[in-house]
Short mmCIF file of C-alpha atoms and ligand atoms in Angstrom, two decimals:
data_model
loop_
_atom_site.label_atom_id
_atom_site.label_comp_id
_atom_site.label_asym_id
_atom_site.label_seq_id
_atom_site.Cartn_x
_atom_site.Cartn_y
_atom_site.Cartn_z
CA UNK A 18 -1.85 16.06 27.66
CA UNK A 19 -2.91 12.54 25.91
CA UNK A 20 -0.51 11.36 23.40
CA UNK A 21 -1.02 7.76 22.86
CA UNK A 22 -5.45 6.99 22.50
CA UNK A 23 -5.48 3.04 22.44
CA UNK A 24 -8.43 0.75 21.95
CA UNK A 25 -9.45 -2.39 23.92
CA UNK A 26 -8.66 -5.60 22.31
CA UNK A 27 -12.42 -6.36 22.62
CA UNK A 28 -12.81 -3.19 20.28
CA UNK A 29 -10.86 -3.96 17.31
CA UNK A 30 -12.96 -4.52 14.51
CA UNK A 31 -15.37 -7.39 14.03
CA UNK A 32 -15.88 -6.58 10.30
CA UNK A 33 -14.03 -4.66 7.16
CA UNK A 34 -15.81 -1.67 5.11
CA UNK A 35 -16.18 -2.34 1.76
CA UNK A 36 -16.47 0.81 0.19
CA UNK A 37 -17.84 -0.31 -2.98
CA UNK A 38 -20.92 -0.88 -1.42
CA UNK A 39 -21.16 3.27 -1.51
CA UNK A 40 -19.98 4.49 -4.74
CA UNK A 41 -22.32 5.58 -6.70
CA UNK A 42 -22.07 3.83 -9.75
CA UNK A 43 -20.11 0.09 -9.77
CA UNK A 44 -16.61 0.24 -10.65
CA UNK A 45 -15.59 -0.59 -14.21
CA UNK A 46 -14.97 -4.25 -14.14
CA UNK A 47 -11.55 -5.91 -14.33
CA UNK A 48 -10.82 -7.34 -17.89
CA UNK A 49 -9.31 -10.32 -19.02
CA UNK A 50 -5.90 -9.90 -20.49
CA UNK A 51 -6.41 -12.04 -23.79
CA UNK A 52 -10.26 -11.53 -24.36
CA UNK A 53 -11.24 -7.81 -23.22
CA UNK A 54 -14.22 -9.67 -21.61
CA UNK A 55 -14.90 -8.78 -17.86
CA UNK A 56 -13.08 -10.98 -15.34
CA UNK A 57 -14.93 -13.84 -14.02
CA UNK A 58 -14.65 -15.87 -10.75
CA UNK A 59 -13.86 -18.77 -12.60
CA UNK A 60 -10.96 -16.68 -14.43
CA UNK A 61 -9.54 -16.17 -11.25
CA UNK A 62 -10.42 -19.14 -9.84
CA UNK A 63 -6.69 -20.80 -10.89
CA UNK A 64 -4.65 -18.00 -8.70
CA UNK A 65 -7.13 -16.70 -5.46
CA UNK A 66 -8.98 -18.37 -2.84
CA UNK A 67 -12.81 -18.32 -3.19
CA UNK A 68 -13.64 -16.43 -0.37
CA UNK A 69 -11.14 -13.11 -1.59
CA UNK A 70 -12.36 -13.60 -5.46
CA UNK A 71 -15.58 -13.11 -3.63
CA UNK A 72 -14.45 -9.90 -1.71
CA UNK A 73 -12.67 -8.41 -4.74
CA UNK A 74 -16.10 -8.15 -6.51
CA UNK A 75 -18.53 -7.85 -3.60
CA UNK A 76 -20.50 -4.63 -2.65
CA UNK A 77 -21.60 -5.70 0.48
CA UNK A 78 -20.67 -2.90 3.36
CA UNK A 79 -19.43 -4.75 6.42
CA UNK A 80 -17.88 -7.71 5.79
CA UNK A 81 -17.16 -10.14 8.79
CA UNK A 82 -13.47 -10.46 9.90
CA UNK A 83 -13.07 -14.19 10.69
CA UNK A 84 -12.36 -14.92 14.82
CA UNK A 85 -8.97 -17.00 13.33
CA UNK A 86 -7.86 -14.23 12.00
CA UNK A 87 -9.06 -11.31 14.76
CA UNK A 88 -6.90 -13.49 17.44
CA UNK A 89 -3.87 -12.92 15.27
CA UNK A 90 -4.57 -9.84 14.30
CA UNK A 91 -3.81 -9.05 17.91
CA UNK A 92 -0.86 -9.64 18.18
CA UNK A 93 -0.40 -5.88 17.38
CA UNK A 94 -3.64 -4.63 17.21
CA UNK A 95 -5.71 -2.31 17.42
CA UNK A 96 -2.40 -0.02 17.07
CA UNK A 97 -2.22 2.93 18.77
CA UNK A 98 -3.21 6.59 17.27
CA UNK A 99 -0.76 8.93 18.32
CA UNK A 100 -0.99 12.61 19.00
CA UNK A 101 2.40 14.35 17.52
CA UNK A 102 2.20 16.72 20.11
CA UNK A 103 6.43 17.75 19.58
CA UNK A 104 5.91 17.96 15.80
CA UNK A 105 2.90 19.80 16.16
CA UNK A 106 5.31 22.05 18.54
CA UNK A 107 8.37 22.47 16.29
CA UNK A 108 5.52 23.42 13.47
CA UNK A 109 4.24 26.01 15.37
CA UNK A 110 1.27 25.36 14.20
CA UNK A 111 -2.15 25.51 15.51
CA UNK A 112 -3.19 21.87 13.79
CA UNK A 113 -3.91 19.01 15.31
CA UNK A 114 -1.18 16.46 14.11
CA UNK A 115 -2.19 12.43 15.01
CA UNK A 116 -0.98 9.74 13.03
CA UNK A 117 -1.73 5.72 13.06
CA UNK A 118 1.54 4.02 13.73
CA UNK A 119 1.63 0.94 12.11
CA UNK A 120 5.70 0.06 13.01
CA UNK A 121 4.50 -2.10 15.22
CA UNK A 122 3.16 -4.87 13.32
CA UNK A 123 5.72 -8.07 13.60
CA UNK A 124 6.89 -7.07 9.87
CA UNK A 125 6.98 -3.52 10.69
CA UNK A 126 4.02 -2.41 8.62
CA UNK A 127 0.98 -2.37 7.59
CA UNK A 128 1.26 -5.25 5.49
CA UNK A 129 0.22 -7.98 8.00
CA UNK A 130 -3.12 -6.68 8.31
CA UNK A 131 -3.90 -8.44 4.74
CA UNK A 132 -1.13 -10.89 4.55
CA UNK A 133 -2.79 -12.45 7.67
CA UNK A 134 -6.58 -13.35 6.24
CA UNK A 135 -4.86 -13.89 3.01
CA UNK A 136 -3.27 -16.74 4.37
CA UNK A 137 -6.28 -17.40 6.13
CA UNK A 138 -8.26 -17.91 3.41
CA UNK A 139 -5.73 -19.64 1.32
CA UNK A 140 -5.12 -22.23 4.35
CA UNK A 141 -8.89 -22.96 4.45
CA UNK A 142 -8.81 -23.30 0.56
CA UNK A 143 -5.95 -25.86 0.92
CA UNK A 144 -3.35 -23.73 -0.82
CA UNK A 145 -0.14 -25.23 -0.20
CA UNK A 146 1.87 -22.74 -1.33
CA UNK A 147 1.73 -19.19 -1.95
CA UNK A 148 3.86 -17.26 -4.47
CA UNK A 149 4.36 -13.19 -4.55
CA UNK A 150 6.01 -10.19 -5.36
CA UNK A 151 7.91 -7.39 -3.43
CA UNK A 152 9.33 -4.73 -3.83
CA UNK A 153 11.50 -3.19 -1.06
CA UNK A 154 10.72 -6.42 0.75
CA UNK A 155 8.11 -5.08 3.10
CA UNK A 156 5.42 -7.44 1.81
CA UNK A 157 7.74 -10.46 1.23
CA UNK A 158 8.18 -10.22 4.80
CA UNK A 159 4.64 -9.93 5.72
CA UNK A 160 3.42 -12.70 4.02
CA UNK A 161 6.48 -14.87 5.14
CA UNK A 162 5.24 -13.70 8.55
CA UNK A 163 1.59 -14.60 8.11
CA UNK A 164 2.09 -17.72 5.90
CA UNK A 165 4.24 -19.18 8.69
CA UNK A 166 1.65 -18.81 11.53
CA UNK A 167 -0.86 -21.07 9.17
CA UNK A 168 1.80 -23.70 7.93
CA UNK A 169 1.99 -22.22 4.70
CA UNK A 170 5.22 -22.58 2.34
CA UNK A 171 6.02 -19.14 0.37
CA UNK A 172 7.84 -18.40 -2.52
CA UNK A 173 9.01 -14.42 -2.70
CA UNK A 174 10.08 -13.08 -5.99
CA UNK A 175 11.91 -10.19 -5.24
CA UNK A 176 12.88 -6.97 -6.74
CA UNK A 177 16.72 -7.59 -8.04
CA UNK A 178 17.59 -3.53 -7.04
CA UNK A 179 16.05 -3.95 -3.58
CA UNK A 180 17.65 -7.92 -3.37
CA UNK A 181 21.01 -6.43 -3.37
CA UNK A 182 20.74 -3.15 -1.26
CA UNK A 183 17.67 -4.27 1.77
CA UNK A 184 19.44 -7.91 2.42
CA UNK A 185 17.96 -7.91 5.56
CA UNK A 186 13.92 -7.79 4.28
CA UNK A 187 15.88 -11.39 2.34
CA UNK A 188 16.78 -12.45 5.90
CA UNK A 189 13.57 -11.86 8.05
CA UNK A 190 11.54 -13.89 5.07
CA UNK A 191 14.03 -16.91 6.01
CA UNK A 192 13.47 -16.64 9.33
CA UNK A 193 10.02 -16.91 8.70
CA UNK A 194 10.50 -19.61 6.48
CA UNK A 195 9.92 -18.50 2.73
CA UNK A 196 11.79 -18.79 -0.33
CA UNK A 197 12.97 -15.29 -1.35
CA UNK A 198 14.33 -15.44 -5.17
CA UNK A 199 15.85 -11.82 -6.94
CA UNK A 200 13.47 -10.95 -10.00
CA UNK A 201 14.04 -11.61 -12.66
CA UNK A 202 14.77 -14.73 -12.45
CA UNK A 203 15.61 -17.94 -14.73
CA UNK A 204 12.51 -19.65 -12.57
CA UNK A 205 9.83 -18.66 -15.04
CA UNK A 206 9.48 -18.54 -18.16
CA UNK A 207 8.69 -14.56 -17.87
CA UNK A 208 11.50 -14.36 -16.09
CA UNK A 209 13.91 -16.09 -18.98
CA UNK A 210 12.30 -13.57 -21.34
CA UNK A 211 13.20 -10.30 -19.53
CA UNK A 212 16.85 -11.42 -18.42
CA UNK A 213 17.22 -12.25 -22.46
CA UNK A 214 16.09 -8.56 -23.35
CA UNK A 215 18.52 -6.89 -20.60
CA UNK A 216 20.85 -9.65 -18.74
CA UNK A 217 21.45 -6.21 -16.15
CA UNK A 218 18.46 -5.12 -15.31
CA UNK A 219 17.28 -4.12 -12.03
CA UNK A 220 14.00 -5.54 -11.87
CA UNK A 221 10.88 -4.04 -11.28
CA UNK A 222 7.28 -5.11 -9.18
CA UNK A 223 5.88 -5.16 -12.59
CA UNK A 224 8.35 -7.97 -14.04
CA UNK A 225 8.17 -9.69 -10.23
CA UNK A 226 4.37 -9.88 -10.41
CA UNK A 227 4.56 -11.80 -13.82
CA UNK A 228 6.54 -14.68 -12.14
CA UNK A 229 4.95 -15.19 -9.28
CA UNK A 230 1.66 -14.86 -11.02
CA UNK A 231 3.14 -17.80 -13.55
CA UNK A 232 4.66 -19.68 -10.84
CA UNK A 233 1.06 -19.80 -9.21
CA UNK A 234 -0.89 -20.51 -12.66
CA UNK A 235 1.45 -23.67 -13.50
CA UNK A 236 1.64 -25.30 -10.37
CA UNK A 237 -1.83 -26.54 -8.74
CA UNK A 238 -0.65 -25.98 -5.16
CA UNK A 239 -0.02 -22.80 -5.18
CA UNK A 240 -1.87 -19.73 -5.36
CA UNK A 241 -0.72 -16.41 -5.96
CA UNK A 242 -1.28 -13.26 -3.37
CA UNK A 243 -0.98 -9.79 -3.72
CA UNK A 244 0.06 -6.71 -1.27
CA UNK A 245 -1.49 -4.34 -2.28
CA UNK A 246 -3.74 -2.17 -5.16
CA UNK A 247 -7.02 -5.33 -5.29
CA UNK A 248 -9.82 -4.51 -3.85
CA UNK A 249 -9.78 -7.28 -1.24
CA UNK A 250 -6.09 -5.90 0.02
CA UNK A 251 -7.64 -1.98 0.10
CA UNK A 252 -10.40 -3.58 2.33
CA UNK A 253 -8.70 -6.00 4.81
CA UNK A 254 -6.56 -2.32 5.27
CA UNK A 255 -9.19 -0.68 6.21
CA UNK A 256 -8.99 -1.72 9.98
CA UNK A 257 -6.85 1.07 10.38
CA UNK A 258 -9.51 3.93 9.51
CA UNK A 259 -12.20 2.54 11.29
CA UNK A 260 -9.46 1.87 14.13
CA UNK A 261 -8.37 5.39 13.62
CA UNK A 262 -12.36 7.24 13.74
CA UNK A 263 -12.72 5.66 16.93
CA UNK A 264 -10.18 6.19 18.54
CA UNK A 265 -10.78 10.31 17.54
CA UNK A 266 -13.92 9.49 18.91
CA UNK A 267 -12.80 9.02 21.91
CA UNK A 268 -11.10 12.71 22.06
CA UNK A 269 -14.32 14.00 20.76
CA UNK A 270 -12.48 14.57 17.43
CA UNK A 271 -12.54 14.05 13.69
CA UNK A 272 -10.31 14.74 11.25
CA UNK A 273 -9.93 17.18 8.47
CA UNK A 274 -7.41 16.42 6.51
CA UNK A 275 -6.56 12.73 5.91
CA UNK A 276 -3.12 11.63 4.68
CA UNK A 277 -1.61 8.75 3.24
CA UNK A 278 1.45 7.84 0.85
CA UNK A 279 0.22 5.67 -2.53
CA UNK A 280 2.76 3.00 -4.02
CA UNK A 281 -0.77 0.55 -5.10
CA UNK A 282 -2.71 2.75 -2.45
CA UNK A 283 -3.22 0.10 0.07
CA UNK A 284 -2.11 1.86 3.21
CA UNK A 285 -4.02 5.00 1.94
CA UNK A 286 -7.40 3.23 1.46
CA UNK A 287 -6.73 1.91 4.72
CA UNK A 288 -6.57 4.78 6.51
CA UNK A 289 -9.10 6.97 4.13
CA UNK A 290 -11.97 4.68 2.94
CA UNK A 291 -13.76 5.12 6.23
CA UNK A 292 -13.35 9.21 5.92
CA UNK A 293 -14.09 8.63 2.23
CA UNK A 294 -17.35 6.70 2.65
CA UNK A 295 -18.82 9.35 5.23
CA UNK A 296 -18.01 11.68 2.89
CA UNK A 297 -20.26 9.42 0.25
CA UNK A 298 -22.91 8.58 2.66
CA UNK A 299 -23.51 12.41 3.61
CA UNK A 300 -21.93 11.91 7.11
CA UNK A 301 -18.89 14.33 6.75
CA UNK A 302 -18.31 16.77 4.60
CA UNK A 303 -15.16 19.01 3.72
CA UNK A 304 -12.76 16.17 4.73
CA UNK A 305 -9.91 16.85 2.76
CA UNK A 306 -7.97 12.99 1.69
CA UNK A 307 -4.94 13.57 0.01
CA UNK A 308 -2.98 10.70 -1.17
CA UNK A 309 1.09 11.21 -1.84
CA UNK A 310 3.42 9.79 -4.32
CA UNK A 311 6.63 9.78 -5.57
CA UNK A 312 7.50 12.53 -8.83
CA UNK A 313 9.53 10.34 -9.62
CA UNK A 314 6.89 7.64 -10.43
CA UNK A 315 4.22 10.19 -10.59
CA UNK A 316 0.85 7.70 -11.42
CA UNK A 317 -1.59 9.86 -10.32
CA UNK A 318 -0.66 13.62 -10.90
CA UNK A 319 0.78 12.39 -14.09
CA UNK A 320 -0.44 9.41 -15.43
CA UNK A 321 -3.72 8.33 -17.55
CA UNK A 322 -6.70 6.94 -15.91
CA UNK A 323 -7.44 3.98 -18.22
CA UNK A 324 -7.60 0.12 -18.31
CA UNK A 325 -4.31 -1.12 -17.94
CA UNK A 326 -1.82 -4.60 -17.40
CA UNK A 327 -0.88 -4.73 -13.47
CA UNK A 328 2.10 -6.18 -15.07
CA UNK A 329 4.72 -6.14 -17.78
CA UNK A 330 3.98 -9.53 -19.61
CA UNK A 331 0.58 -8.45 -19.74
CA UNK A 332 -0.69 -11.80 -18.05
CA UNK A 333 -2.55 -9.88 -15.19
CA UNK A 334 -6.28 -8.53 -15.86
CA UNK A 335 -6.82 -5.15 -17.25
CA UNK A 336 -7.51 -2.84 -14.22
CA UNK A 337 -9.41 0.15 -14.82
CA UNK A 338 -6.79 2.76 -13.01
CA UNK A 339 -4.32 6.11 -12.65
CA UNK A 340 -1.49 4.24 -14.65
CA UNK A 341 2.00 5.43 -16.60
CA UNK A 342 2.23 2.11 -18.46
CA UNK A 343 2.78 -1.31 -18.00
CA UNK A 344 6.26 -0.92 -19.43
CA UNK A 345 7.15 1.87 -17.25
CA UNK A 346 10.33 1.36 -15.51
CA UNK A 347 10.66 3.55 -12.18
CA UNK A 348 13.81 4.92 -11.19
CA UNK A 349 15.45 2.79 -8.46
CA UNK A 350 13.91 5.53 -5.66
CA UNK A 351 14.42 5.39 -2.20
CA UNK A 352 11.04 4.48 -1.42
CA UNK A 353 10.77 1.64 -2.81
CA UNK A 354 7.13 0.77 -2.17
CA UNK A 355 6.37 3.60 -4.43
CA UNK A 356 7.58 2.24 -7.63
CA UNK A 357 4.49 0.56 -8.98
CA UNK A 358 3.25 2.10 -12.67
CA UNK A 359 -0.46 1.83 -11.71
CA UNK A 360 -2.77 2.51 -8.57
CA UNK A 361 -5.96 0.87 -6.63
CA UNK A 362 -8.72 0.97 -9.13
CA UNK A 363 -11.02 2.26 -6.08
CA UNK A 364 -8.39 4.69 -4.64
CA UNK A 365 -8.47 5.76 -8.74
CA UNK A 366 -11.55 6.28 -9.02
CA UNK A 367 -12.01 8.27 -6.10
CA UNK A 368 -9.57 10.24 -7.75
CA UNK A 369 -10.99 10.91 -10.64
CA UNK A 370 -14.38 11.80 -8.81
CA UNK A 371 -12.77 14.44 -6.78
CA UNK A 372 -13.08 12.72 -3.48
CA UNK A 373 -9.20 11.92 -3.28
CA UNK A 374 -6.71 14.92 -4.22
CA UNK A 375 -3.21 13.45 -5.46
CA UNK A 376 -0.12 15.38 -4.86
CA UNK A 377 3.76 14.36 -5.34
CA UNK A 378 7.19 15.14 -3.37
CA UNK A 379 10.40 14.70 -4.57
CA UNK A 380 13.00 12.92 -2.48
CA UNK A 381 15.14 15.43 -0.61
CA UNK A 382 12.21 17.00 0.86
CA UNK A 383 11.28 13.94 2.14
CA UNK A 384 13.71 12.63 3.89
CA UNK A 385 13.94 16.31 5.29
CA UNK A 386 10.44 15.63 7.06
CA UNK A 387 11.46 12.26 7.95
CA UNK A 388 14.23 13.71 9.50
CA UNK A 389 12.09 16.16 11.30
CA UNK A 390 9.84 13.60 12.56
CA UNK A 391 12.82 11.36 14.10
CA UNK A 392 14.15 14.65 15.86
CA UNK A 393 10.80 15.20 17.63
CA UNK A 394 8.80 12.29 17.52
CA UNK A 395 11.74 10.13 17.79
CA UNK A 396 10.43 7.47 15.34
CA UNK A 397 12.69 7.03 12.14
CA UNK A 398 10.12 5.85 9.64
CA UNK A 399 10.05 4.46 6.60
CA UNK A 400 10.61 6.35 3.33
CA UNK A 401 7.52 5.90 1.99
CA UNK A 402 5.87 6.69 5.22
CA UNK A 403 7.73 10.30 4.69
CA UNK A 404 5.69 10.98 1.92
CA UNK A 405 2.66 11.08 3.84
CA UNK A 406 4.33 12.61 7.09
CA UNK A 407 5.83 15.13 4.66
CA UNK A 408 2.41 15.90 3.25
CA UNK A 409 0.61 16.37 7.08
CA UNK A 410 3.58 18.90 8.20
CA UNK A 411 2.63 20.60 5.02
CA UNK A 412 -1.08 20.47 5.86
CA UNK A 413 0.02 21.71 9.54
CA UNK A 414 2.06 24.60 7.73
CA UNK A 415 -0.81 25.66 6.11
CA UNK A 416 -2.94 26.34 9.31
CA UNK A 417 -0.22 28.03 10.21
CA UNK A 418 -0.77 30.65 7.78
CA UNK A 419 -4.34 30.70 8.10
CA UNK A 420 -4.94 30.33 11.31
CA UNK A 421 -6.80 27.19 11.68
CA UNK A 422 -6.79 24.63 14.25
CA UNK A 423 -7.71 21.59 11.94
CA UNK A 424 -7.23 18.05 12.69
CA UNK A 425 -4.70 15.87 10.37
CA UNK A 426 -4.54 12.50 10.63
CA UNK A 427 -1.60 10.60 8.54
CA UNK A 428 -1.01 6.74 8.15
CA UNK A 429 2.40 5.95 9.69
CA UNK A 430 2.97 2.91 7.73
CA UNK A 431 6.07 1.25 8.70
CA UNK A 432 9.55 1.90 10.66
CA UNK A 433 12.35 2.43 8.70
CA UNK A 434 14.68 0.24 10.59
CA UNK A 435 16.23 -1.50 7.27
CA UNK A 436 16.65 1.76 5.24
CA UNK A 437 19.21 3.15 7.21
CA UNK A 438 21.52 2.92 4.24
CA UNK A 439 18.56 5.88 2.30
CA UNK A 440 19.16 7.68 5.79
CA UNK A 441 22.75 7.64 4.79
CA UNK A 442 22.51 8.54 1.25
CA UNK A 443 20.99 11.45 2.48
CA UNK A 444 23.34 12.69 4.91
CA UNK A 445 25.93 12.29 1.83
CA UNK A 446 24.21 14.18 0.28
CA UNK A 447 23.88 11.72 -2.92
CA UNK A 448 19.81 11.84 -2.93
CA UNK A 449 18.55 12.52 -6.29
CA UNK A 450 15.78 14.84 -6.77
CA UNK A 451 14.53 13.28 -9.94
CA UNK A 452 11.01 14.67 -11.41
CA UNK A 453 9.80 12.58 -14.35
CA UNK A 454 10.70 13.77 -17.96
CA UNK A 455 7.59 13.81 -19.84
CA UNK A 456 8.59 12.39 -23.09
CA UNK A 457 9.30 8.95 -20.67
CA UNK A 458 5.85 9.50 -19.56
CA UNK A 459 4.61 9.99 -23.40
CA UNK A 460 6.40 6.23 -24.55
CA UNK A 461 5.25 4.63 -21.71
CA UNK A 462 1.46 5.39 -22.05
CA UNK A 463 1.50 4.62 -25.79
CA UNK A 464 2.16 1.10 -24.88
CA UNK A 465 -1.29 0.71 -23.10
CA UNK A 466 -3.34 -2.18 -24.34
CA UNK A 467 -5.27 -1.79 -27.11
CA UNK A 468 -9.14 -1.31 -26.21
CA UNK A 469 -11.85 -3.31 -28.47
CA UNK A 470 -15.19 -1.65 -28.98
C1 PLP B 520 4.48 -1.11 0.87
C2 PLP B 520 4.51 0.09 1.69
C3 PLP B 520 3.86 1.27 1.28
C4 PLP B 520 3.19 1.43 -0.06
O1 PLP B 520 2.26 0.46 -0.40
P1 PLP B 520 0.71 0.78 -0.42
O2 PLP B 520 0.06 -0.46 -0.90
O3 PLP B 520 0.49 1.94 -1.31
O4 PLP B 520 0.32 1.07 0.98
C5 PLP B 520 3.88 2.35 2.13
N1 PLP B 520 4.50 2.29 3.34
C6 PLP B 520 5.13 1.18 3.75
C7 PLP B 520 5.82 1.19 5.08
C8 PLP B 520 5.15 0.04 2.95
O5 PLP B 520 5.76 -1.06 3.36
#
């Protein structure tokens, strides 16, 4: 009985897949934030590297994974694909349950697999400093990790809510060596603006993405890096897919039903777009990909598919994407990797074309399958990681009633080693099951930017 199917070093990936290169029509073009004119490399030109402007917009298919960045890379990887063989048991079902465990990254997720040739490319560029966002603190972390292995400084604005309640995500970025600052903050001018309008507010990845986005604009060092929802992020995460179809390969098998939980859909196009692009390309059909969220920031069973701010201020592009608003202010969930008002524009899209079905769990049931998974798998994982465990014992509960022996495969994002105190709000019982209220929903998406022509 084979639980664990690992890859040779020598077999991890030589290039990305760009799955642009196989829709089949371009993607609506970013838009600049003051004009409405398409987004040019030159408009960008102030915040990213060359080289990732350059994969953001390409539609090449393989793109090559530099050697600097493969020899880091394994440090971790390829990461084993693991056969749930106890789940699969308690279940009773006759599925196939495997899932890509990505808890053991340094960070503890999948967030070093961009945060790495980020750095890369910024180091080559001669960045000096890097300034970002998080949100729970899982991609502060990351890119602390990654920006330390290339001599990189790093500036972390940080989610106020998630400041105060995951201090240790704080601590592992200053062991790594960043600056980790609770958003909003008096730094930046954005900042100033949103502590003036509510001196108690929480914070949000929205208001956290405007400073570090200014802080990167106004100082000619430093360039600014994102976690997840670009293009360029979806594809450096797609290591894990191609990672994951051959190491099915290897047990003659291919999945049915792929799974993965969406905050800006990073760790689901990672795990999907190789699935998706067979699917495109003719070389699979019936693959099911079904990407979970929150209801309690519902963006893609709920929201509007439209060109929206990636931020509050409004200084990011206009993304073509599932959003609830730029203004929309989550509630401060559990998960907090899932609190981010819009999506991928690709995993969107895909969405809207029918090749990605979106589905949402509230938070009790959740943490029910996470607890389910750390009785018989014995991994206690992440939060947001639930929602797409959650959504594979659903898929396996299904076969159960019809019968079928399918294969699911789920991306096991993270560990959930600094969320013990969510574990405990569940055993007390003080989880809120909190669904949306429409009329929220309603303000929120009349604030959407005004389209010209
Ligand atoms: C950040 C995070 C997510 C959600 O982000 P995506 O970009 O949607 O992948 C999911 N799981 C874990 C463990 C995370 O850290």
């Amino acid at each position: 009985m084979q639980t664990k199917i690992y890859l040779d070093e020598e077999n991890l990936p030589k290039t990305w897949y760009n799955i642009q290169a196989d829709l089949p029509s371009p993607l609506d073009p970013p838009l600049h934030p003051a004009t409405g004119k398409p987004v040019g490399s030159a408009d960008l030109a102030p915040i990213f590297p060359m080289e990732l402007i350059g994969q953001e917009m390409s539609t090449k298919r393989d793109i090559q994974i530099p050697e600097d960045v493969r020899e880091i890379l394994k440090i971790w990887r390829p990461s084993p694909l693991i056969r749930a063989h106890r789940l699969e048991k308690y279940l009773k079902t006759p599925a196939k349950i495997y899932y890509k465990w990505e808890g053991v990254s340094p960070a503890g997720s999948h967030k070093p697999n961009t945060a790495v040739p980020q750095a890369y490319y910024n180091m080559k560029d001669g960045t000096e400093r890097i300034a970002t966002e998080t949100g729970a603190g899982q991609w502060g972390s990351a890119l602390a990790f990654a920006t330390s292995l290339f001599g990189l400084e790093c500036t972390v604005y940080m989610v106020r809510s998630s400041y105060v309640h995951k201090p240790y995500r704080k601590s592992m970025m200053q062991v790594w060596g960043a600056e980790c600052i609770p958003s909003p903050s008096p730094r930046t001018a954005s900042g100033r603006a949103m502590l003036e309008k509510d001196p108690d507010t929480t914070g949000s990845l929205g208001m956290a993405i405007s400073e570090a986005v200014e802080d990167a604009a106004t100082h000619a060092n430093t360039h600014y890096s994102l976690g997840s929802v670009l293009n360029h992020v979806c594809l450096h995460q797609t290591i894990m897919g191609l990672e994951a179809r051959e190491q099915l390969a290897m047990v003659d098998d291919y999945p049915d039903v792929v799974i993965g939980s969406v905050g800006g859909g990073s760790n689901f196009a990672g795990i999907s777009f190789p699935f998706a692009g067979d699917i495109l390309t003719g070389k699979a059909k019936g693959t099911e990909i079904i990407g979970v969220e929150p209801a309690a920031c519902p963006t893609m069973t709920r929201g509007l598919y439209e060109y929206d701010y990636g931020d509050v201020a409004g200084l990011t592009p206009m993304l073509k994407m599932y959003t609830l608003g730029h203004e929309f202010v989550p509630p401060a969930l559990h998960a907090g990797g899932l609190r981010y008002h819009g999506d991928s524009p690709i995993v969107s899209r895909l969405v809207h074309d029918g090749i990605i079905t979106p589905k949402s769990y509230l938070q009790n049931e959740v943490f029910e399958a996470a607890e389910i998974f750390a009785r018989t798998e014995g991994i206690i994982i992440a939060p947001e990681a639930a929602h797409a465990a959650k959504g594979a014992m659903d898929a396996a509960l299904e076969c159960r009633k019809t019968g079928e022996a399918k294969t699911i495969l789920f991306c096991n994002s993270g560990h959930g080693h600094f969320d013990m105190s969510a574990y405990d709000a569940f055993h007390a019982g003080e989880i809120i099951d909190y669904e949306c209220p429409d009329d929220l929903i309603k303000e929120s998406l009349s604030h959407l930017p005004k389209m010209r022509g």
